[in-house]
Coordinates of C-alpha atoms in Angstrom, one line a residue:
X1 CA 0.0 0.0 0.0
X2 CA 2.9 2.3 0.8
X3 CA 4.2 1.8 -2.7
X4 CA 0.8 2.6 -4.2
X5 CA 0.7 5.9 -2.2
X6 CA 4.0 6.9 -3.8
X7 CA 3.1 5.6 -7.3
X8 CA 0.0 7.8 -7.7
X9 CA 1.8 11.1 -7.2
X10 CA 4.7 9.9 -9.4
X11 CA 2.3 9.0 -12.2
X12 CA 0.5 12.3 -11.9
X13 CA 3.9 14.1 -12.0
X14 CA 4.9 12.1 -15.1
X15 CA 1.5 12.8 -16.8
X16 CA 1.9 16.5 -16.0
X17 CA 5.4 16.6 -17.3
X18 CA 4.4 14.8 -20.5
X19 CA 1.6 17.3 -21.0
X20 CA 4.0 20.2 -20.7
X21 CA 6.5 18.5 -22.9
X22 CA 3.9 17.7 -25.5
X23 CA 3.0 21.4 -25.8
X24 CA 6.6 22.0 -26.7
X25 CA 6.8 19.1 -29.2
X26 CA 3.5 19.7 -31.0
X27 CA 4.4 22.9 -32.8
X28 CA 7.7 21.3 -34.0
X29 CA 5.9 18.1 -35.1
X30 CA 3.2 20.1 -37.0
X31 CA 5.8 22.2 -38.7
X32 CA 8.1 19.4 -39.9
X33 CA 6.3 16.0 -39.7
X34 CA 2.5 16.4 -39.6
X35 CA 0.8 15.1 -42.8
X36 CA -0.9 17.8 -44.9
X37 CA -4.6 18.0 -45.4
X38 CA -5.7 15.2 -47.7
X39 CA -6.1 15.8 -51.4
X40 CA -7.3 12.7 -53.1
X41 CA -7.6 13.1 -56.9
X42 CA -7.4 9.7 -58.6
X43 CA -8.0 7.6 -55.5
X44 CA -10.9 5.3 -54.9
X45 CA -13.2 5.4 -51.8
X46 CA -11.4 2.4 -50.1
X47 CA -8.0 4.1 -50.5
X48 CA -9.3 7.3 -49.0
X49 CA -10.7 5.3 -46.1
X50 CA -7.2 3.8 -45.4
X51 CA -5.7 7.3 -45.6
X52 CA -8.1 8.6 -43.0
X53 CA -7.5 5.8 -40.6
X54 CA -4.9 5.7 -37.8
X55 CA -1.3 4.4 -38.0
X56 CA -0.7 6.4 -41.2
X57 CA 3.1 6.2 -41.1
X58 CA 3.0 2.4 -40.4
X59 CA 0.6 1.8 -43.3
X60 CA 2.7 4.0 -45.5
X61 CA 5.8 1.9 -44.8
X62 CA 4.0 -1.3 -45.6
X63 CA 2.6 0.0 -48.8
X64 CA 6.0 1.3 -49.9
X65 CA 7.5 -2.1 -49.4
X66 CA 4.8 -3.4 -51.7
X67 CA 5.5 -0.7 -54.3
X68 CA 9.2 -1.8 -54.3
X69 CA 8.0 -5.4 -55.1
X70 CA 6.1 -4.1 -58.1
X71 CA 9.1 -2.2 -59.2
X72 CA 11.3 -5.3 -59.2
X73 CA 8.6 -7.2 -61.1
X74 CA 8.5 -4.5 -63.8
X75 CA 4.9 -3.7 -63.0
X76 CA 5.3 0.1 -63.1
X77 CA 1.6 0.9 -63.7
X78 CA 0.7 -0.5 -60.2
X79 CA 3.2 1.8 -58.5
X80 CA 1.6 5.1 -59.1
X81 CA -1.6 4.7 -57.1
X82 CA 0.6 3.4 -54.2
X83 CA 2.9 6.4 -54.5
X84 CA -0.1 8.7 -54.3
X85 CA -1.4 6.9 -51.2
X86 CA 1.9 6.7 -49.4
X87 CA 2.6 10.4 -49.8
X88 CA -0.9 11.1 -48.4
X89 CA -0.3 8.8 -45.5
X90 CA 3.2 10.1 -44.7
X91 CA 4.2 13.3 -46.5
X92 CA 7.7 13.2 -45.0
X93 CA 8.7 10.1 -47.0
X94 CA 11.2 11.9 -49.2
X95 CA 12.3 8.7 -50.9
X96 CA 8.7 8.1 -52.1
X97 CA 8.6 11.5 -53.9
X98 CA 12.0 11.0 -55.4
X99 CA 11.5 7.4 -56.6
X100 CA 7.9 8.0 -57.7
X101 CA 9.0 10.9 -59.9
X102 CA 11.9 8.9 -61.2
X103 CA 9.5 6.1 -62.3
X104 CA 7.3 8.5 -64.2
X105 CA 10.2 10.4 -65.8
X106 CA 12.3 7.4 -66.8
X107 CA 10.6 4.0 -66.6
X108 CA 7.5 4.4 -68.8
X109 CA 8.9 3.8 -72.2
X110 CA 7.9 2.3 -75.6
X111 CA 9.5 -0.7 -77.4
X112 CA 12.5 1.5 -78.4
X113 CA 13.0 2.9 -74.9
X114 CA 11.6 6.3 -75.7
X115 CA 10.1 7.9 -72.6
X116 CA 6.4 8.6 -72.4
X117 CA 6.6 12.3 -72.1
X118 CA 3.1 12.6 -70.9
X119 CA 4.3 11.4 -67.5
X120 CA 6.6 14.5 -67.1
X121 CA 3.7 16.7 -65.9
X122 CA 2.7 14.4 -62.9
X123 CA 6.4 13.8 -62.2
X124 CA 7.0 17.5 -61.8
X125 CA 3.8 17.9 -59.8
X126 CA 4.8 15.1 -57.4
X127 CA 8.3 16.7 -56.8
X128 CA 6.7 20.1 -56.3
X129 CA 4.3 18.6 -53.7
X130 CA 7.3 17.0 -52.0
X131 CA 9.1 20.4 -51.9
X132 CA 6.0 22.0 -50.3
X133 CA 5.7 19.3 -47.7
X134 CA 9.4 19.1 -46.8
X135 CA 10.8 22.6 -46.7
X136 CA 13.5 21.8 -44.2
X137 CA 15.8 19.9 -46.6
X138 CA 17.6 20.5 -49.9
X139 CA 16.8 17.0 -51.3
X140 CA 13.5 17.6 -53.2
X141 CA 14.7 21.0 -54.6
X142 CA 17.7 19.1 -55.9
X143 CA 15.6 16.3 -57.5
X144 CA 13.3 18.9 -59.1
X145 CA 16.3 20.7 -60.6
X146 CA 17.8 17.4 -61.8
X147 CA 14.6 16.4 -63.6
X148 CA 14.5 19.7 -65.3
X149 CA 18.2 19.7 -66.1
X150 CA 18.6 16.2 -67.4
X151 CA 15.2 15.0 -68.6
X152 CA 13.4 18.1 -69.7
X153 CA 16.4 20.4 -70.6
X154 CA 14.5 23.3 -68.9
X155 CA 17.7 25.0 -67.8
X156 CA 16.0 28.1 -66.5
X157 CA 13.8 26.0 -64.2
X158 CA 16.9 23.9 -63.2
X159 CA 18.8 27.0 -62.2
X160 CA 15.9 28.2 -60.0
X161 CA 15.6 24.8 -58.3
X162 CA 19.4 24.3 -57.8
X163 CA 19.7 27.8 -56.4
X164 CA 17.1 26.9 -53.8
X165 CA 18.8 23.7 -52.9
X166 CA 22.3 25.3 -52.4
X167 CA 20.9 27.5 -49.6
X168 CA 20.3 24.5 -47.3
X169 CA 23.1 23.5 -44.9
X170 CA 22.4 19.8 -45.4
X171 CA 23.3 19.7 -49.1
X172 CA 26.6 17.8 -49.7
X173 CA 29.4 19.9 -51.1
X174 CA 29.7 17.6 -54.2
X175 CA 26.1 18.3 -55.1
X176 CA 26.6 22.0 -55.2
X177 CA 28.6 21.8 -58.4
X178 CA 25.7 21.0 -60.7
X179 CA 24.5 24.6 -60.4
X180 CA 27.5 25.8 -62.3
X181 CA 26.6 23.4 -65.2
X182 CA 23.0 24.6 -65.1
X183 CA 24.3 28.2 -65.5
X184 CA 26.3 27.1 -68.6
X185 CA 23.3 25.5 -70.1
X186 CA 21.1 28.5 -69.4
X187 CA 23.6 30.9 -71.0
X188 CA 24.5 32.6 -67.6
X189 CA 28.2 32.5 -68.3
X190 CA 29.3 35.2 -65.8
X191 CA 27.1 33.6 -63.1
X192 CA 28.9 30.3 -63.7
X193 CA 32.3 31.9 -63.4
X194 CA 31.4 33.7 -60.1
X195 CA 29.8 30.5 -58.7
X196 CA 32.9 28.4 -59.5
X197 CA 35.0 30.9 -57.5
X198 CA 32.6 30.6 -54.7
X199 CA 32.9 26.8 -54.7
X200 CA 36.6 27.0 -54.9
X201 CA 36.7 29.2 -51.7
X202 CA 34.3 26.9 -50.0
X203 CA 36.4 23.7 -50.6
X204 CA 39.6 25.5 -49.7
X205 CA 38.2 26.7 -46.4
X206 CA 37.2 23.2 -45.4
X207 CA 40.7 22.0 -46.5
X208 CA 42.3 24.7 -44.4
X209 CA 40.3 23.7 -41.3
X210 CA 40.7 20.0 -41.9
X211 CA 44.0 19.5 -43.9
X212 CA 43.5 15.7 -44.0
X213 CA 40.0 15.9 -45.6
X214 CA 40.5 14.0 -48.8
X215 CA 36.9 14.8 -50.0
X216 CA 37.6 18.5 -49.8
X217 CA 40.9 18.1 -51.6
X218 CA 39.3 16.2 -54.5
X219 CA 36.5 18.8 -54.5
X220 CA 38.9 21.7 -54.6
X221 CA 41.0 20.2 -57.4
X222 CA 37.9 19.4 -59.5
X223 CA 36.5 22.9 -59.1
X224 CA 39.9 24.4 -59.9
X225 CA 40.0 22.3 -63.1
X226 CA 36.5 23.3 -64.1
X227 CA 37.3 26.9 -63.4
X228 CA 40.4 26.8 -65.6
X229 CA 38.5 25.2 -68.5
X230 CA 35.7 27.8 -68.2
X231 CA 38.0 30.7 -68.3
X232 CA 39.9 29.3 -71.3
X233 CA 36.6 28.8 -73.2
X234 CA 35.4 32.3 -72.3
X235 CA 38.6 33.7 -73.8
X236 CA 38.6 31.4 -76.9
X237 CA 35.0 32.2 -77.7
X238 CA 35.6 35.9 -77.4
X239 CA 33.5 36.4 -74.3
X240 CA 35.9 38.8 -72.6
X241 CA 36.6 40.6 -75.8
X242 CA 32.9 41.2 -76.4
X243 CA 32.7 42.6 -72.8
X244 CA 35.5 45.0 -73.7
X245 CA 34.0 45.9 -77.1
X246 CA 37.0 44.8 -79.2
X247 CA 35.7 41.5 -80.5
X248 CA 36.7 41.1 -84.1
X249 CA 38.6 39.1 -86.8
X250 CA 42.0 40.2 -85.3
X251 CA 41.2 38.1 -82.2
X252 CA 41.2 34.7 -84.0
X253 CA 38.4 33.5 -81.9
X254 CA 36.9 30.0 -82.4
X255 CA 33.5 31.6 -83.2
X256 CA 34.8 33.5 -86.2
X257 CA 33.7 33.8 -88.9
X258 CA 30.0 33.3 -88.1
X259 CA 28.3 30.3 -89.7
X260 CA 25.7 32.1 -91.9
X261 CA 23.6 29.1 -92.9
X262 CA 22.8 26.0 -90.8
X263 CA 21.3 24.3 -93.9
X264 CA 18.6 22.6 -91.9
X265 CA 16.1 20.5 -93.8
X266 CA 14.0 17.4 -93.1
X267 CA 11.8 14.8 -94.9
X268 CA 9.3 12.5 -93.3
X269 CA 8.2 9.4 -95.2
X270 CA 5.5 7.1 -93.9
X271 CA 6.8 3.6 -94.7
X272 CA 4.0 1.6 -92.9
X273 CA 1.0 2.6 -90.7
X274 CA 2.5 4.3 -87.6
X275 CA 6.1 4.0 -88.9
X276 CA 8.1 7.0 -90.3
X277 CA 11.5 7.3 -91.8
X278 CA 13.1 10.6 -90.9
X279 CA 16.1 12.0 -92.9
X280 CA 17.5 15.5 -92.8
X281 CA 20.5 17.8 -92.8
X282 CA 22.1 20.1 -90.3
X283 CA 25.3 21.9 -91.4
X284 CA 27.5 20.9 -88.6
X285 CA 30.4 18.6 -89.5
X286 CA 31.6 17.8 -85.9
X287 CA 30.1 14.7 -84.4
X288 CA 27.8 15.1 -81.4
X289 CA 24.9 17.4 -82.5
X290 CA 21.5 15.9 -82.0
X291 CA 18.3 17.2 -83.6
X292 CA 15.2 16.8 -81.5
X293 CA 12.0 15.6 -83.1
X294 CA 8.5 15.8 -81.5
X295 CA 5.4 14.3 -83.0
X296 CA 2.3 15.4 -81.1
X297 CA -1.4 16.2 -81.3
X298 CA -1.6 19.6 -83.0
X299 CA -3.8 20.9 -80.2
X300 CA -1.8 19.5 -77.3
X301 CA 1.1 21.1 -75.4
X302 CA 2.7 19.8 -72.2
X303 CA 2.9 23.3 -70.7
X304 CA 5.2 21.9 -68.0
X305 CA 5.9 25.2 -66.2
X306 CA 2.2 25.9 -65.7
X307 CA 1.0 22.4 -65.0
X308 CA 3.6 21.5 -62.4
X309 CA 2.0 24.0 -60.1
X310 CA -1.3 22.0 -60.1
X311 CA -2.1 19.2 -57.6
X312 CA -0.5 15.9 -58.4
X313 CA -2.6 13.3 -60.0
X314 CA -1.4 10.0 -61.6
X315 CA -4.1 10.2 -64.3
X316 CA -2.9 10.7 -67.8
X317 CA -4.5 12.1 -71.0
X318 CA -4.8 8.6 -72.5
X319 CA -6.1 9.9 -75.9
X320 CA -3.0 12.0 -76.5
X321 CA 0.0 11.1 -78.7
X322 CA 3.3 12.6 -77.8
X323 CA 6.6 11.2 -79.2
X324 CA 10.0 12.7 -78.7
X325 CA 13.4 11.5 -79.9
X326 CA 16.9 12.7 -80.6
X327 CA 18.4 12.3 -84.1
X328 CA 22.1 11.8 -84.2
X329 CA 23.8 14.2 -86.8
X330 CA 26.9 12.8 -88.5
X331 CA 28.6 14.5 -91.5
X332 CA 25.8 17.0 -91.7
X333 CA 23.1 14.3 -92.0
X334 CA 20.7 12.5 -89.7
X335 CA 18.4 9.6 -90.4
X336 CA 16.2 7.2 -88.4
X337 CA 13.2 5.0 -88.7
X338 CA 10.7 5.6 -85.8
X339 CA 8.2 2.8 -85.2
X340 CA 5.1 3.9 -83.2
X341 CA 2.9 1.0 -84.3
X342 CA 3.9 -1.3 -81.5
X343 CA 2.7 0.9 -78.7
X344 CA -0.9 1.9 -79.3
X345 CA -1.5 2.9 -75.6
X346 CA 1.4 5.4 -75.9
X347 CA 0.6 6.5 -79.4
X348 CA -3.2 6.1 -79.9
X349 CA -3.4 8.5 -82.9
X350 CA -6.9 9.8 -81.9
X351 CA -6.4 13.3 -83.2
X352 CA -7.0 14.4 -86.8
X353 CA -3.8 16.4 -87.2
X354 CA -0.3 16.3 -85.8
X355 CA 2.7 18.7 -85.6
X356 CA 6.2 17.3 -86.3
X357 CA 8.5 19.8 -84.6
X358 CA 12.3 19.8 -85.2
X359 CA 14.5 21.8 -83.0
X360 CA 18.2 22.2 -82.3
X361 CA 19.8 24.4 -79.6
X362 CA 23.5 25.1 -79.1
X363 CA 22.9 24.8 -75.3
X364 CA 22.3 21.1 -75.7
X365 CA 25.5 20.7 -77.8
X366 CA 28.9 19.4 -76.6
X367 CA 31.7 21.8 -75.9
X368 CA 33.3 21.1 -79.3
X369 CA 30.3 22.5 -81.1
X370 CA 29.8 25.4 -78.7
X371 CA 33.5 26.3 -79.4
X372 CA 32.4 27.1 -82.9
X373 CA 28.9 28.6 -82.4
X374 CA 29.1 30.0 -78.8
X375 CA 27.1 29.0 -75.7
X376 CA 24.0 30.7 -77.1
X377 CA 24.5 30.3 -80.8
X378 CA 26.0 33.8 -81.2
X379 CA 27.9 32.7 -84.3
X380 CA 25.1 31.0 -86.1
X381 CA 22.4 32.1 -88.5
X382 CA 19.8 30.5 -90.8
X383 CA 17.6 32.2 -93.4
X384 CA 14.7 29.9 -93.0
X385 CA 14.6 28.4 -89.5
X386 CA 16.4 30.6 -87.1
X387 CA 14.4 31.1 -83.9
X388 CA 15.0 33.6 -81.1
X389 CA 12.6 32.9 -78.1
X390 CA 10.7 35.9 -76.8
X391 CA 11.5 35.0 -73.2
X392 CA 15.2 34.4 -73.9
X393 CA 16.4 36.8 -76.6
X394 CA 20.1 35.8 -76.1
X395 CA 19.4 32.4 -77.5
X396 CA 19.6 31.6 -81.2
X397 CA 18.2 28.1 -82.2
X398 CA 16.7 26.2 -85.1
X399 CA 13.0 25.5 -85.0
X400 CA 10.8 24.0 -87.8
X401 CA 7.3 22.6 -87.7
X402 CA 5.7 20.3 -90.3
X403 CA 2.1 19.0 -90.3
X404 CA 0.8 15.5 -91.0
X405 CA -2.8 14.1 -90.8
X406 CA -4.1 11.0 -89.0
X407 CA -5.0 9.4 -92.3
X408 CA -1.5 10.0 -93.7
X409 CA 0.4 8.6 -90.8
X410 CA -1.9 5.6 -90.6
X411 CA -2.2 5.3 -94.4
X412 CA -6.0 5.3 -94.3
X413 CA -8.7 6.7 -96.6
X414 CA -7.3 8.4 -99.7
X415 CA -3.8 7.6 -98.5
X416 CA -4.2 3.9 -98.4
X417 CA -1.4 2.2 -100.4
X418 CA 0.0 5.6 -101.3
X419 CA 3.5 6.9 -100.5
X420 CA 3.2 9.7 -97.9
X421 CA 6.0 12.3 -97.9
X422 CA 6.2 15.5 -95.9
X423 CA 9.3 17.7 -96.2
X424 CA 10.6 21.2 -95.6
X425 CA 10.7 23.6 -98.6
X426 CA 13.8 23.1 -100.7
X427 CA 15.0 20.0 -98.9
X428 CA 18.0 18.4 -100.5
X429 CA 19.1 15.1 -99.0
X430 CA 22.8 14.5 -98.4
X431 CA 23.6 11.0 -99.4
X432 CA 25.4 8.9 -96.9
X433 CA 28.9 8.1 -98.0
X434 CA 29.8 4.5 -98.7
X435 CA 32.5 3.1 -96.3
X436 CA 36.0 3.4 -97.8
X437 CA 38.5 0.5 -97.5
X438 CA 42.2 0.6 -98.0
X439 CA 43.6 -2.2 -100.1
X440 CA 46.9 -3.5 -98.9
X441 CA 48.8 -5.5 -101.6
X442 CA 50.3 -8.9 -100.6
X443 CA 54.0 -9.1 -100.3
X444 CA 56.2 -12.2 -100.8
X445 CA 56.0 -14.5 -97.8
X446 CA 52.7 -13.0 -96.6
X447 CA 49.6 -15.2 -96.7
X448 CA 47.0 -13.9 -99.1
X449 CA 43.3 -14.4 -99.3
X450 CA 42.0 -17.9 -100.0
X451 CA 41.4 -18.6 -103.7
X452 CA 38.5 -20.6 -104.9
X453 CA 39.3 -23.5 -107.3

């Protein structure tokens, strides 16, 4: 009984202490760990019921294990509803946002491993939701930037996301470097230079404080090498001379004389229903240039920048056709056969008309081509297809659009059993050169080719 007399006050004291402590914990938990208000587009009633029940984080963990099983089975379609449900149950599951967006951005492909670009909108929406629900870490800002940098080539959006990520203390030093490359790709050459100096100082400071830090030493040496290369390229391409106002022929810069005609042209031939043969020209001799081709419903546009701000939903516009590929340019010629007949779910061809959009930008190009044309295409021109975007007047790129109908691409109606050809005005195909062989004559004592008898 004596013990019971002591136990009751102790329990009361503990409960009181817990209540006081909970008032301190709750604001912190609500700020960093509490799930958001439920938004349930694309979920069934039974899934919403689970989301509203208790043990949300436990259920989220179990479901994510199940989603991982689907991934290893190659059943990607089954993953997205689970991704939606897990993030509703536990909005602090950063890996779910990252992995879910990666599935949508990279794993949904056709028979020739072309990504289903329709999934880019929900991928960006999921990452944006993750950013909003996890504002105490760099990770989702970084992943959002990487998706835009690597998959979409939206370098302006990538710069904005990477700049957000670098302001967090938890970002590893090695991941800060990507912002410099995004500056290059977005034509922000001076910003790249200044940021490389900032990274160099950052690595050197760590090395001064911790002389044995091998990671900091490697980081410093890498940034120093990148900085040297960047300065050399700025000088060789006449960047500093242009800033001084004395850029001209006397400087012997790699971007002189300007390339006045890019000689772009393309021809589309429908060889079978849903199969096209693409041939074309781009007046760049160095290997490495890739011409982008998009075939899409004429009335459809991804509008990635606008749509990523909408709530995430795994639902897709199933009736839309959107194909994108890169065409390798070699010796001023590109050619490829693109077969869309094997993937009717990805290429339903429900619309009546389609745009075939060709584009090429120096910002996508390797350094060897940029040495000739500049980061932004300053040293290039084209009488027919030069395009300067209104929102980015420093960029000079190639842009051309052709139109083809549903009946033409499927060889139906009046086009049945007919050859369908759509091409740019004045297109002249450059014939591919036959391989050349050097004949080495036999010398006495050297075995020659076998002779038939």
